[in-house]
Amino acid sequence: RSQHLTEATAMAIKSLTVRIDEALLDDLHRVADYEGRSASSQTVVLIRDCVEKYKKEGKIDSAGAK
């Protein structure tokens, strides 16, 4: 049970404010609509894909990795 609580804490959802050009935001909404996601969910997918690419290329380690 304590492991589950630790994992739940590690997976806590955080918020991020982004300043974005209106035209780019409009494009993001179109992409998100096409993918069947909200703009927020689409942004998370794009960030996750970018971070995974850096991890695969060995440019960054996972959080907490030693």
Coordinates of N, CA, C and O in Angstrom, one line a residue:
R1 N 0.8 -1.2 0.0 CA 0.0 0.0 0.0 C 0.9 1.3 0.0 O 0.6 2.2 -0.7
S2 N 1.9 1.3 0.8 CA 2.8 2.5 0.8 C 3.4 2.7 -0.6 O 3.7 3.9 -0.9
Q3 N 3.7 1.6 -1.3 CA 4.3 1.8 -2.6 C 3.3 2.5 -3.6 O 3.6 3.4 -4.3
H4 N 2.0 2.1 -3.4 CA 1.0 2.7 -4.3 C 0.9 4.2 -3.9 O 0.8 5.1 -4.8
L5 N 1.0 4.6 -2.7 CA 0.9 6.0 -2.3 C 2.1 6.8 -2.8 O 1.9 7.9 -3.3
T6 N 3.3 6.2 -2.8 CA 4.5 6.8 -3.3 C 4.3 7.0 -4.8 O 4.6 8.1 -5.4
E7 N 3.8 6.0 -5.6 CA 3.6 6.1 -7.0 C 2.6 7.2 -7.3 O 2.8 8.0 -8.2
A8 N 1.5 7.2 -6.5 CA 0.5 8.2 -6.8 C 1.0 9.6 -6.5 O 0.7 10.6 -7.3
T9 N 1.9 9.8 -5.5 CA 2.5 11.1 -5.3 C 3.4 11.5 -6.4 O 3.4 12.7 -6.8
A10 N 4.2 10.6 -6.9 CA 5.1 10.8 -8.0 C 4.4 11.2 -9.2 O 4.9 12.0 -10.1
M11 N 3.2 10.7 -9.4 CA 2.4 11.0 -10.6 C 1.5 12.2 -10.5 O 0.6 12.3 -11.3
A12 N 1.6 13.0 -9.4 CA 0.7 14.1 -9.2 C 0.7 15.0 -10.4 O 1.8 15.3 -11.0
I13 N -0.4 15.5 -10.8 CA -0.6 16.4 -11.9 C -0.2 17.8 -11.5 O -0.6 18.3 -10.5
K14 N 0.7 18.4 -12.3 CA 1.1 19.8 -12.1 C 0.6 20.7 -13.2 O 0.2 20.2 -14.2
S15 N 0.5 21.9 -12.9 CA 0.1 22.8 -14.0 C 1.2 23.7 -14.5 O 2.2 23.9 -13.8
L16 N 1.1 24.1 -15.8 CA 2.1 24.9 -16.4 C 1.4 26.0 -17.2 O 0.6 25.7 -18.0
T17 N 1.8 27.2 -17.1 CA 1.3 28.3 -17.9 C 2.2 28.6 -19.0 O 3.4 28.6 -18.8
V18 N 1.7 28.7 -20.2 CA 2.5 28.9 -21.4 C 2.0 30.1 -22.1 O 0.8 30.3 -22.4
R19 N 2.9 31.0 -22.5 CA 2.6 32.1 -23.4 C 2.7 31.7 -24.8 O 3.8 31.2 -25.2
I20 N 1.7 31.8 -25.6 CA 1.8 31.3 -27.0 C 1.1 32.3 -27.9 O 0.1 32.9 -27.6
D21 N 1.7 32.4 -29.1 CA 1.1 33.2 -30.1 C -0.3 32.7 -30.5 O -0.5 31.5 -30.6
E22 N -1.2 33.7 -30.8 CA -2.6 33.3 -31.1 C -2.7 32.4 -32.3 O -3.5 31.4 -32.2
A23 N -2.0 32.6 -33.3 CA -2.1 31.8 -34.5 C -1.6 30.3 -34.2 O -2.2 29.4 -34.7
L24 N -0.5 30.2 -33.4 CA 0.0 28.9 -33.1 C -1.0 28.2 -32.2 O -1.2 27.0 -32.3
L25 N -1.6 28.9 -31.3 CA -2.7 28.3 -30.4 C -3.8 27.8 -31.3 O -4.4 26.7 -31.0
D26 N -4.2 28.6 -32.2 CA -5.3 28.2 -33.1 C -4.9 26.9 -33.9 O -5.7 25.9 -34.0
D27 N -3.7 26.8 -34.3 CA -3.2 25.6 -35.0 C -3.2 24.4 -34.0 O -3.5 23.3 -34.4
L28 N -2.8 24.7 -32.8 CA -2.7 23.6 -31.8 C -4.2 23.1 -31.6 O -4.4 21.9 -31.5
H29 N -5.1 23.9 -31.5 CA -6.5 23.5 -31.3 C -7.0 22.7 -32.5 O -7.7 21.7 -32.3
R30 N -6.6 23.0 -33.7 CA -6.9 22.2 -34.9 C -6.3 20.8 -34.9 O -7.0 19.8 -35.2
V31 N -5.0 20.8 -34.5 CA -4.4 19.5 -34.4 C -5.1 18.7 -33.3 O -5.3 17.5 -33.5
A32 N -5.3 19.3 -32.1 CA -6.0 18.6 -31.0 C -7.4 18.0 -31.5 O -7.7 16.9 -31.2
D33 N -8.1 18.9 -32.2 CA -9.4 18.4 -32.7 C -9.3 17.2 -33.6 O -10.0 16.2 -33.5
Y34 N -8.3 17.3 -34.5 CA -8.1 16.2 -35.4 C -7.7 14.9 -34.7 O -8.2 13.8 -35.1
E35 N -6.9 15.0 -33.6 CA -6.5 13.9 -32.8 C -7.6 13.4 -31.8 O -7.4 12.4 -31.1
G36 N -8.6 14.2 -31.7 CA -9.7 13.9 -30.7 C -9.3 14.2 -29.3 O -9.8 13.5 -28.3
R37 N -8.5 15.2 -29.1 CA -8.0 15.6 -27.8 C -8.3 17.0 -27.5 O -8.6 17.8 -28.4
S38 N -8.2 17.4 -26.2 CA -8.3 18.8 -25.9 C -6.9 19.4 -26.2 O -5.9 18.7 -26.3
A39 N -6.8 20.7 -26.2 CA -5.5 21.4 -26.5 C -4.5 21.0 -25.3 O -3.4 20.8 -25.6
S40 N -5.0 20.9 -24.1 CA -4.2 20.6 -23.0 C -3.6 19.2 -23.1 O -2.4 19.0 -23.0
S41 N -4.5 18.2 -23.5 CA -4.0 16.8 -23.6 C -3.1 16.7 -24.8 O -2.1 16.0 -24.7
Q42 N -3.3 17.5 -25.9 CA -2.4 17.4 -27.0 C -1.1 18.0 -26.6 O 0.0 17.5 -27.1
T43 N -1.0 19.0 -25.8 CA 0.2 19.6 -25.4 C 1.0 18.6 -24.6 O 2.2 18.5 -24.8
V44 N 0.3 17.9 -23.7 CA 1.0 16.8 -22.9 C 1.6 15.8 -23.8 O 2.7 15.3 -23.6
V45 N 0.9 15.4 -24.8 CA 1.4 14.3 -25.8 C 2.6 14.9 -26.5 O 3.6 14.2 -26.6
L46 N 2.6 16.1 -26.9 CA 3.7 16.7 -27.6 C 5.0 16.8 -26.7 O 6.1 16.5 -27.1
I47 N 4.7 17.2 -25.5 CA 5.8 17.3 -24.5 C 6.4 15.9 -24.2 O 7.6 15.7 -24.2
R48 N 5.5 15.0 -24.0 CA 6.0 13.6 -23.7 C 6.8 13.0 -24.8 O 7.8 12.4 -24.6
D49 N 6.3 13.2 -26.1 CA 7.1 12.7 -27.2 C 8.4 13.4 -27.3 O 9.4 12.7 -27.6
C50 N 8.5 14.6 -27.0 CA 9.8 15.4 -27.1 C 10.8 14.8 -26.0 O 11.9 14.6 -26.3
V51 N 10.3 14.7 -24.8 CA 11.1 14.2 -23.7 C 11.6 12.8 -24.0 O 12.7 12.5 -23.8
E52 N 10.7 11.9 -24.5 CA 11.1 10.5 -24.8 C 12.2 10.5 -25.8 O 13.1 9.7 -25.7
K53 N 12.1 11.4 -26.8 CA 13.1 11.5 -27.8 C 14.5 11.8 -27.2 O 15.5 11.2 -27.5
Y54 N 14.5 12.8 -26.3 CA 15.8 13.1 -25.7 C 16.3 12.0 -24.8 O 17.5 11.7 -24.8
K55 N 15.4 11.2 -24.1 CA 15.8 10.1 -23.3 C 16.4 9.0 -24.2 O 17.4 8.5 -23.9
K56 N 15.7 8.7 -25.3 CA 16.2 7.7 -26.2 C 17.6 8.0 -26.8 O 18.4 7.1 -27.0
E57 N 17.8 9.3 -27.1 CA 19.1 9.7 -27.6 C 20.1 9.9 -26.6 O 21.3 10.2 -26.9
G58 N 19.8 9.6 -25.3 CA 20.7 9.7 -24.2 C 21.1 11.1 -23.8 O 22.1 11.3 -23.1
K59 N 20.3 12.1 -24.3 CA 20.7 13.5 -24.0 C 20.2 13.9 -22.6 O 20.8 14.8 -22.0
I60 N 19.2 13.2 -22.0 CA 18.8 13.4 -20.7 C 18.5 12.1 -20.0 O 18.2 11.1 -20.7
D61 N 18.5 12.1 -18.7 CA 18.2 10.9 -17.9 C 16.7 11.1 -17.4 O 16.2 12.2 -17.4
S62 N 16.1 10.0 -17.0 CA 14.8 10.0 -16.3 C 15.0 10.8 -15.0 O 16.0 10.8 -14.4
A63 N 13.9 11.4 -14.6 CA 13.9 12.1 -13.3 C 14.2 11.2 -12.2 O 13.7 10.1 -12.2
G64 N 15.1 11.6 -11.4 CA 15.5 10.8 -10.2 C 16.6 9.7 -10.6 O 17.0 9.0 -9.7
A65 N 17.0 9.6 -11.9 CA 18.0 8.6 -12.3 C 19.3 9.1 -11.7 O 19.6 10.2 -11.7
K66 N 20.2 8.1 -11.4 CA 21.5 8.4 -10.9 C 22.6 7.9 -11.8 O 22.4 6.9 -12.5

